[in-house]
């Protein structure tokens, strides 16, 4: 039989073309040569599945199956088609070309299935073992690691929290620790957020994994379907074999066979088309899967980025945590070190203390051992004393009786002793007075001391203000003066340098003040040129009072001391001699001229009618008197300072005393005289009132010198009456009186002539000896008799109208001052009398 030409067209059917994906390949020309039998080697296989045209997968690199691959597949399919045609021509022959063709087809399908399965498994492995899954696994591992890390941190945190977190006063780390804790809690919050994000990511990954699993399942289903198809095809192949075998055995008519073959072929074609459709479907699914894969890769990429960000954050948190952890560790370490140090110190201290305690204990033990015998002795003593105490009341009563008797006897003895002592005391008192007077007598009744004032501003500057006075360091009675380049020395009873204080000077005169209390007349003069410091020495300043104030204070304190035995009355008068006119400074009419008169009783004593006398009882009283006198002078003279320098100021204090036990009366008079300036103004050509003033001053001072000279030469006649001053002071300069002259000198060069003159005068006065001191005193029993020469009423008669008590009010800012210089701002208050 010749096979119909039409059967050769079978290989060019659309179904075959669709199967091999060579649909658009040009059909072979009718009548072309039958294809050669299929080569046995795999290289010659008509449907190769490997090589350049195979389907490649990879990330985003799907190779299209069409194009070049299609053309190569088509070219590869051509021999197979030819072979099929040859087989279909020869299938009815003894070589069974049709069966061979089918076998080849089946083989080819098998191979295709295998390759598809491989492809699917590859895809699956690629999809299943994708980066996403790997990434997911990595994330899960990372997550697990982070969880562990977090658990560790929490454990550490818990541990830290369980540690005593009480306030650590004075610890500088506590604040930092609190900050770290805050930071840690913040980090924990951020970590919780990260965990949330991570779990979301996990969820997403899980969803994708689920989707992949679904895809896998679908692929599995496809595979199962393919396996079933394969099974079905194998069955059909077997059936075909059987049919072929039976056909071979029967040699059926060609047409029928052809028909059957056609029928079979159409079935096969249908199956093929179905397979192709399925394949198409699978490819579509694969494409879809690829698309999904692509999307997932994109998502994965974004997940990667997110994860990278999260990782960066986590790394940051980790570094933060690590830093915080490190800080905490450092802090804990330093705290630990501090603690250890403190423990060591405390331990060392405790050991030292323990040692000391042990030593003490040992000492106490030894003491205890030594004290035990003493305690035993003491206990015995105590028991003995207890026994004695029981009998003590009786003993006490007896002792009291005897003591009372002894005390009575002793009191009697003391009384008699007291009487004896009082007698002795009085005798001693008399003796002391005697001694005192003897001392004063030995010192000389006229004593002369010099006082050099310091250099003052008023002395100016330059050569004229240089110091011209020096002292002997070994002898305080010598003074050297450098006059016109020649040194001149003087010896006096005492010389006070500018450094001497008011108290030092008063120390020298206080014996005289005391003798006044004992009934002697005392006269203290301040002599010297104007500005040499006479008033400063006599009156002083409010802060640093002079002789007047101190003498009165001493008088009052002495009188106070003797108040138990003596009654004293102290009166003061103040007078001024200016231009040989005597004025009462305490009188109501200070301008009134006073006269010195003889007592009308014929005693020969002098008195000043109208001289006011104030009785004073305290220093305050004296101050008030002075204030009053000062006021008088201020209203009287416009230029008081000048007037003061040109007048003699006298403060006369009379102390009258009565010894309470003996009735002895004493009267002493203390004359404190601030003389007028001794400079020889008249020689410098002064005129008018100044000349008159100078003449009067010179006259009175010369008279004073003459009196002293007469006394010195023990002349019968002493010219007391030559001046008002000597006449008034007659009783204080003669006889038993005591006189002290303070010669004030200026230390500066320009005053050396006056200083020389003053010191010469002082030396002359010092050489005078007064007669032996006769005390003006009378016994109380004589008081009613005719007055002796020092009877107070005779001495200075006190008209009742002129006898005053001390002013009752008014205060003084400068006590003891009657010759006070006017102060620019000073205001005087009138003294009511
Ligand atoms: N020993 C002294 N210490 C300090 N200052 C003194 C001393 N002696 C005098 N002075 C000062 O020298 C100045 C003159 O003294 P003061 O007025 O007593 O002189 P005087 O001789 O009384 O003068 P007059 O003849 O004018 O009354 C005063 O400012 C006084 O304070």
PDB file of N, CA, C and O and ligand atoms in Angstrom, residues 451-456 458 497-502 505 527-538 540-541 544 641-642 644-647 674-679 744-745 814 819 821, ligand 1:
ATOM      1  N   UNK A 451      57.353 121.139 133.527  1.00  0.00           N
ATOM      2  CA  UNK A 451      56.648 120.280 132.562  1.00  0.00           C
ATOM      3  C   UNK A 451      56.846 120.870 131.169  1.00  0.00           C
ATOM      4  O   UNK A 451      56.543 122.058 130.955  1.00  0.00           O
ATOM      5  N   UNK A 452      57.293 120.040 130.265  1.00  0.00           N
ATOM      6  CA  UNK A 452      57.493 120.499 128.894  1.00  0.00           C
ATOM      7  C   UNK A 452      56.317 120.005 128.067  1.00  0.00           C
ATOM      8  O   UNK A 452      56.013 118.803 128.058  1.00  0.00           O
ATOM      9  N   UNK A 453      55.673 120.923 127.417  1.00  0.00           N
ATOM     10  CA  UNK A 453      54.524 120.503 126.602  1.00  0.00           C
ATOM     11  C   UNK A 453      55.028 119.951 125.261  1.00  0.00           C
ATOM     12  O   UNK A 453      56.156 120.271 124.844  1.00  0.00           O
ATOM     13  N   UNK A 454      54.210 119.161 124.585  1.00  0.00           N
ATOM     14  CA  UNK A 454      54.626 118.661 123.280  1.00  0.00           C
ATOM     15  C   UNK A 454      54.587 119.772 122.231  1.00  0.00           C
ATOM     16  O   UNK A 454      53.945 120.800 122.433  1.00  0.00           O
ATOM     17  N   UNK A 455      55.266 119.528 121.098  1.00  0.00           N
ATOM     18  CA  UNK A 455      55.219 120.491 119.997  1.00  0.00           C
ATOM     19  C   UNK A 455      53.807 120.420 119.404  1.00  0.00           C
ATOM     20  O   UNK A 455      53.281 119.340 119.154  1.00  0.00           O
ATOM     21  N   UNK A 456      53.198 121.594 119.205  1.00  0.00           N
ATOM     22  CA  UNK A 456      51.827 121.617 118.681  1.00  0.00           C
ATOM     23  C   UNK A 456      51.814 122.255 117.286  1.00  0.00           C
ATOM     24  O   UNK A 456      52.818 122.783 116.827  1.00  0.00           O
ATOM     25  N   UNK A 458      50.381 124.884 116.464  1.00  0.00           N
ATOM     26  CA  UNK A 458      50.548 126.333 116.575  1.00  0.00           C
ATOM     27  C   UNK A 458      52.021 126.736 116.540  1.00  0.00           C
ATOM     28  O   UNK A 458      52.344 127.895 116.250  1.00  0.00           O
ATOM     29  N   UNK A 497      58.596 115.231 130.907  1.00  0.00           N
ATOM     30  CA  UNK A 497      58.777 115.360 129.453  1.00  0.00           C
ATOM     31  C   UNK A 497      57.405 115.486 128.784  1.00  0.00           C
ATOM     32  O   UNK A 497      56.370 115.275 129.430  1.00  0.00           O
ATOM     33  N   UNK A 498      57.382 115.783 127.486  1.00  0.00           N
ATOM     34  CA  UNK A 498      56.070 115.911 126.801  1.00  0.00           C
ATOM     35  C   UNK A 498      55.249 114.620 126.855  1.00  0.00           C
ATOM     36  O   UNK A 498      54.038 114.653 126.692  1.00  0.00           O
ATOM     37  N   UNK A 499      55.931 113.495 127.084  1.00  0.00           N
ATOM     38  CA  UNK A 499      55.189 112.227 127.107  1.00  0.00           C
ATOM     39  C   UNK A 499      54.453 111.996 128.437  1.00  0.00           C
ATOM     40  O   UNK A 499      53.607 111.108 128.533  1.00  0.00           O
ATOM     41  N   UNK A 500      54.763 112.801 129.438  1.00  0.00           N
ATOM     42  CA  UNK A 500      54.146 112.576 130.758  1.00  0.00           C
ATOM     43  C   UNK A 500      52.643 112.850 130.693  1.00  0.00           C
ATOM     44  O   UNK A 500      52.191 113.796 130.045  1.00  0.00           O
ATOM     45  N   UNK A 501      51.891 111.996 131.384  1.00  0.00           N
ATOM     46  CA  UNK A 501      50.429 112.157 131.347  1.00  0.00           C
ATOM     47  C   UNK A 501      49.975 113.062 132.483  1.00  0.00           C
ATOM     48  O   UNK A 501      50.748 113.393 133.395  1.00  0.00           O
ATOM     49  N   UNK A 502      48.711 113.445 132.444  1.00  0.00           N
ATOM     50  CA  UNK A 502      48.117 114.275 133.503  1.00  0.00           C
ATOM     51  C   UNK A 502      48.206 113.540 134.838  1.00  0.00           C
ATOM     52  O   UNK A 502      48.460 114.147 135.874  1.00  0.00           O
ATOM     53  N   UNK A 505      51.644 113.743 136.411  1.00  0.00           N
ATOM     54  CA  UNK A 505      51.871 115.048 137.064  1.00  0.00           C
ATOM     55  C   UNK A 505      51.116 115.101 138.384  1.00  0.00           C
ATOM     56  O   UNK A 505      51.644 115.535 139.416  1.00  0.00           O
ATOM     57  N   UNK A 527      53.174 128.249 136.313  1.00  0.00           N
ATOM     58  CA  UNK A 527      53.914 129.424 135.866  1.00  0.00           C
ATOM     59  C   UNK A 527      54.470 129.136 134.468  1.00  0.00           C
ATOM     60  O   UNK A 527      54.868 128.028 134.144  1.00  0.00           O
ATOM     61  N   UNK A 528      54.520 130.187 133.657  1.00  0.00           N
ATOM     62  CA  UNK A 528      55.132 129.990 132.343  1.00  0.00           C
ATOM     63  C   UNK A 528      54.606 130.979 131.326  1.00  0.00           C
ATOM     64  O   UNK A 528      53.636 131.697 131.586  1.00  0.00           O
ATOM     65  N   UNK A 529      55.225 130.996 130.163  1.00  0.00           N
ATOM     66  CA  UNK A 529      54.804 131.950 129.138  1.00  0.00           C
ATOM     67  C   UNK A 529      53.450 131.517 128.547  1.00  0.00           C
ATOM     68  O   UNK A 529      53.002 130.384 128.746  1.00  0.00           O
ATOM     69  N   UNK A 530      52.844 132.426 127.850  1.00  0.00           N
ATOM     70  CA  UNK A 530      51.557 132.124 127.223  1.00  0.00           C
ATOM     71  C   UNK A 530      51.713 130.965 126.242  1.00  0.00           C
ATOM     72  O   UNK A 530      52.653 130.936 125.454  1.00  0.00           O
ATOM     73  N   UNK A 531      50.778 130.040 126.368  1.00  0.00           N
ATOM     74  CA  UNK A 531      50.785 128.899 125.449  1.00  0.00           C
ATOM     75  C   UNK A 531      51.755 127.803 125.870  1.00  0.00           C
ATOM     76  O   UNK A 531      51.947 126.843 125.127  1.00  0.00           O
ATOM     77  N   UNK A 532      52.323 127.887 127.072  1.00  0.00           N
ATOM     78  CA  UNK A 532      53.278 126.860 127.503  1.00  0.00           C
ATOM     79  C   UNK A 532      52.571 125.653 128.125  1.00  0.00           C
ATOM     80  O   UNK A 532      53.194 124.632 128.392  1.00  0.00           O
ATOM     81  N   UNK A 533      51.255 125.785 128.375  1.00  0.00           N
ATOM     82  CA  UNK A 533      50.482 124.629 128.873  1.00  0.00           C
ATOM     83  C   UNK A 533      50.044 124.771 130.308  1.00  0.00           C
ATOM     84  O   UNK A 533      49.703 123.775 130.953  1.00  0.00           O
ATOM     85  N   UNK A 534      49.976 125.971 130.813  1.00  0.00           N
ATOM     86  CA  UNK A 534      49.567 126.169 132.217  1.00  0.00           C
ATOM     87  C   UNK A 534      48.123 125.705 132.437  1.00  0.00           C
ATOM     88  O   UNK A 534      47.843 124.924 133.339  1.00  0.00           O
ATOM     89  N   UNK A 535      47.245 126.214 131.594  1.00  0.00           N
ATOM     90  CA  UNK A 535      45.826 125.857 131.755  1.00  0.00           C
ATOM     91  C   UNK A 535      45.618 124.357 131.521  1.00  0.00           C
ATOM     92  O   UNK A 535      44.796 123.725 132.191  1.00  0.00           O
ATOM     93  N   UNK A 536      46.387 123.808 130.566  1.00  0.00           N
ATOM     94  CA  UNK A 536      46.250 122.377 130.304  1.00  0.00           C
ATOM     95  C   UNK A 536      46.614 121.582 131.561  1.00  0.00           C
ATOM     96  O   UNK A 536      45.915 120.651 131.937  1.00  0.00           O
ATOM     97  N   UNK A 537      47.688 122.008 132.236  1.00  0.00           N
ATOM     98  CA  UNK A 537      48.110 121.264 133.427  1.00  0.00           C
ATOM     99  C   UNK A 537      47.123 121.467 134.564  1.00  0.00           C
ATOM    100  O   UNK A 537      46.777 120.519 135.259  1.00  0.00           O
ATOM    101  N   UNK A 538      46.622 122.671 134.743  1.00  0.00           N
ATOM    102  CA  UNK A 538      45.731 122.935 135.877  1.00  0.00           C
ATOM    103  C   UNK A 538      44.309 122.444 135.617  1.00  0.00           C
ATOM    104  O   UNK A 538      43.701 121.845 136.491  1.00  0.00           O
ATOM    105  N   UNK A 540      43.146 121.050 132.350  1.00  0.00           N
ATOM    106  CA  UNK A 540      43.079 119.877 131.458  1.00  0.00           C
ATOM    107  C   UNK A 540      41.889 119.949 130.518  1.00  0.00           C
ATOM    108  O   UNK A 540      41.296 121.022 130.316  1.00  0.00           O
ATOM    109  N   UNK A 541      41.528 118.817 129.998  1.00  0.00           N
ATOM    110  CA  UNK A 541      40.372 118.752 129.088  1.00  0.00           C
ATOM    111  C   UNK A 541      39.310 117.860 129.729  1.00  0.00           C
ATOM    112  O   UNK A 541      39.561 117.222 130.753  1.00  0.00           O
ATOM    113  N   UNK A 544      40.574 114.447 129.675  1.00  0.00           N
ATOM    114  CA  UNK A 544      41.822 114.257 130.403  1.00  0.00           C
ATOM    115  C   UNK A 544      42.018 115.419 131.381  1.00  0.00           C
ATOM    116  O   UNK A 544      42.782 116.344 131.127  1.00  0.00           O
ATOM    117  N   UNK A 641      40.006 134.596 125.671  1.00  0.00           N
ATOM    118  CA  UNK A 641      41.288 133.900 125.557  1.00  0.00           C
ATOM    119  C   UNK A 641      42.439 134.831 125.914  1.00  0.00           C
ATOM    120  O   UNK A 641      43.317 134.487 126.686  1.00  0.00           O
ATOM    121  N   UNK A 642      42.395 135.996 125.323  1.00  0.00           N
ATOM    122  CA  UNK A 642      43.457 136.954 125.584  1.00  0.00           C
ATOM    123  C   UNK A 642      43.446 137.397 127.042  1.00  0.00           C
ATOM    124  O   UNK A 642      44.472 137.479 127.703  1.00  0.00           O
ATOM    125  N   UNK A 644      42.299 135.730 129.546  1.00  0.00           N
ATOM    126  CA  UNK A 644      42.757 134.630 130.391  1.00  0.00           C
ATOM    127  C   UNK A 644      44.273 134.620 130.483  1.00  0.00           C
ATOM    128  O   UNK A 644      44.836 134.370 131.548  1.00  0.00           O
ATOM    129  N   UNK A 645      44.921 134.844 129.352  1.00  0.00           N
ATOM    130  CA  UNK A 645      46.391 134.827 129.342  1.00  0.00           C
ATOM    131  C   UNK A 645      46.973 135.957 130.167  1.00  0.00           C
ATOM    132  O   UNK A 645      48.082 135.847 130.679  1.00  0.00           O
ATOM    133  N   UNK A 646      46.206 137.011 130.278  1.00  0.00           N
ATOM    134  CA  UNK A 646      46.727 138.214 130.960  1.00  0.00           C
ATOM    135  C   UNK A 646      46.277 138.320 132.414  1.00  0.00           C
ATOM    136  O   UNK A 646      46.482 139.348 133.046  1.00  0.00           O
ATOM    137  N   UNK A 647      45.586 137.340 132.938  1.00  0.00           N
ATOM    138  CA  UNK A 647      45.096 137.429 134.327  1.00  0.00           C
ATOM    139  C   UNK A 647      45.505 136.181 135.123  1.00  0.00           C
ATOM    140  O   UNK A 647      45.771 135.137 134.537  1.00  0.00           O
ATOM    141  N   UNK A 674      46.445 129.542 138.360  1.00  0.00           N
ATOM    142  CA  UNK A 674      46.900 129.534 136.963  1.00  0.00           C
ATOM    143  C   UNK A 674      47.363 130.974 136.693  1.00  0.00           C
ATOM    144  O   UNK A 674      46.552 131.875 136.482  1.00  0.00           O
ATOM    145  N   UNK A 675      48.697 131.138 136.723  1.00  0.00           N
ATOM    146  CA  UNK A 675      49.233 132.492 136.609  1.00  0.00           C
ATOM    147  C   UNK A 675      49.113 133.039 135.183  1.00  0.00           C
ATOM    148  O   UNK A 675      48.957 132.268 134.227  1.00  0.00           O
ATOM    149  N   UNK A 676      49.227 134.372 135.116  1.00  0.00           N
ATOM    150  CA  UNK A 676      49.204 134.999 133.777  1.00  0.00           C
ATOM    151  C   UNK A 676      50.502 134.660 133.051  1.00  0.00           C
ATOM    152  O   UNK A 676      51.489 134.256 133.668  1.00  0.00           O
ATOM    153  N   UNK A 677      50.457 134.792 131.728  1.00  0.00           N
ATOM    154  CA  UNK A 677      51.630 134.461 130.909  1.00  0.00           C
ATOM    155  C   UNK A 677      52.847 135.273 131.354  1.00  0.00           C
ATOM    156  O   UNK A 677      52.752 136.478 131.576  1.00  0.00           O
ATOM    157  N   UNK A 678      53.966 134.619 131.470  1.00  0.00           N
ATOM    158  CA  UNK A 678      55.136 135.268 132.065  1.00  0.00           C
ATOM    159  C   UNK A 678      56.014 135.977 131.037  1.00  0.00           C
ATOM    160  O   UNK A 678      57.043 136.533 131.404  1.00  0.00           O
ATOM    161  N   UNK A 679      55.676 135.964 129.767  1.00  0.00           N
ATOM    162  CA  UNK A 679      56.551 136.544 128.757  1.00  0.00           C
ATOM    163  C   UNK A 679      56.673 138.063 128.945  1.00  0.00           C
ATOM    164  O   UNK A 679      55.711 138.718 129.374  1.00  0.00           O
ATOM    165  N   UNK A 744      55.809 125.658 133.405  1.00  0.00           N
ATOM    166  CA  UNK A 744      55.476 125.120 132.074  1.00  0.00           C
ATOM    167  C   UNK A 744      56.420 125.721 131.046  1.00  0.00           C
ATOM    168  O   UNK A 744      56.636 126.938 131.045  1.00  0.00           O
ATOM    169  N   UNK A 745      57.002 124.879 130.197  1.00  0.00           N
ATOM    170  CA  UNK A 745      57.874 125.425 129.154  1.00  0.00           C
ATOM    171  C   UNK A 745      57.505 124.841 127.790  1.00  0.00           C
ATOM    172  O   UNK A 745      57.008 123.729 127.679  1.00  0.00           O
ATOM    173  N   UNK A 814      33.119 120.650 130.469  1.00  0.00           N
ATOM    174  CA  UNK A 814      34.546 120.600 130.798  1.00  0.00           C
ATOM    175  C   UNK A 814      34.710 120.862 132.283  1.00  0.00           C
ATOM    176  O   UNK A 814      34.746 122.010 132.725  1.00  0.00           O
ATOM    177  N   UNK A 819      39.056 128.860 134.070  1.00  0.00           N
ATOM    178  CA  UNK A 819      39.803 129.765 133.202  1.00  0.00           C
ATOM    179  C   UNK A 819      39.752 129.231 131.770  1.00  0.00           C
ATOM    180  O   UNK A 819      40.693 129.290 131.019  1.00  0.00           O
ATOM    181  N   UNK A 821      39.361 128.418 127.974  1.00  0.00           N
ATOM    182  CA  UNK A 821      39.435 129.195 126.736  1.00  0.00           C
ATOM    183  C   UNK A 821      38.115 129.056 125.999  1.00  0.00           C
ATOM    184  O   UNK A 821      37.470 128.014 126.046  1.00  0.00           O
TER     185      UNK A 821
HETATM  186  N1  LIG B   1      51.120 118.386 128.118  1.00  0.00           N
HETATM  187  C1  LIG B   1      50.410 118.704 127.043  1.00  0.00           C
HETATM  188  N2  LIG B   1      49.917 117.760 126.246  1.00  0.00           N
HETATM  189  C2  LIG B   1      49.186 118.093 125.184  1.00  0.00           C
HETATM  190  N3  LIG B   1      48.856 119.327 124.791  1.00  0.00           N
HETATM  191  C3  LIG B   1      49.300 120.328 125.568  1.00  0.00           C
HETATM  192  C4  LIG B   1      50.074 120.075 126.714  1.00  0.00           C
HETATM  193  N4  LIG B   1      50.368 121.257 127.274  1.00  0.00           N
HETATM  194  C5  LIG B   1      49.781 122.189 126.500  1.00  0.00           C
HETATM  195  N5  LIG B   1      49.130 121.637 125.483  1.00  0.00           N
HETATM  196  C6  LIG B   1      48.401 122.356 124.466  1.00  0.00           C
HETATM  197  O1  LIG B   1      49.087 123.544 124.176  1.00  0.00           O
HETATM  198  C7  LIG B   1      48.196 124.594 123.905  1.00  0.00           C
HETATM  199  C8  LIG B   1      48.471 125.751 124.852  1.00  0.00           C
HETATM  200  O2  LIG B   1      48.244 125.320 126.145  1.00  0.00           O
HETATM  201  P1  LIG B   1      47.543 126.185 127.249  1.00  0.00           P
HETATM  202  O3  LIG B   1      46.391 126.955 126.723  1.00  0.00           O
HETATM  203  O4  LIG B   1      47.320 125.355 128.415  1.00  0.00           O
HETATM  204  O5  LIG B   1      48.695 127.203 127.516  1.00  0.00           O
HETATM  205  P2  LIG B   1      48.708 128.360 128.637  1.00  0.00           P
HETATM  206  O6  LIG B   1      50.031 128.433 129.126  1.00  0.00           O
HETATM  207  O7  LIG B   1      47.601 128.123 129.579  1.00  0.00           O
HETATM  208  O8  LIG B   1      48.341 129.635 127.762  1.00  0.00           O
HETATM  209  P3  LIG B   1      47.696 131.005 128.358  1.00  0.00           P
HETATM  210  O9  LIG B   1      48.751 131.711 129.107  1.00  0.00           O
HETATM  211  O10 LIG B   1      47.295 131.737 127.116  1.00  0.00           O
HETATM  212  O11 LIG B   1      46.577 130.612 129.208  1.00  0.00           O
HETATM  213  C9  LIG B   1      46.812 124.079 124.116  1.00  0.00           C
HETATM  214  O12 LIG B   1      46.241 123.734 122.867  1.00  0.00           O
HETATM  215  C10 LIG B   1      47.045 122.825 124.922  1.00  0.00           C
HETATM  216  O13 LIG B   1      46.035 121.841 124.637  1.00  0.00           O
END
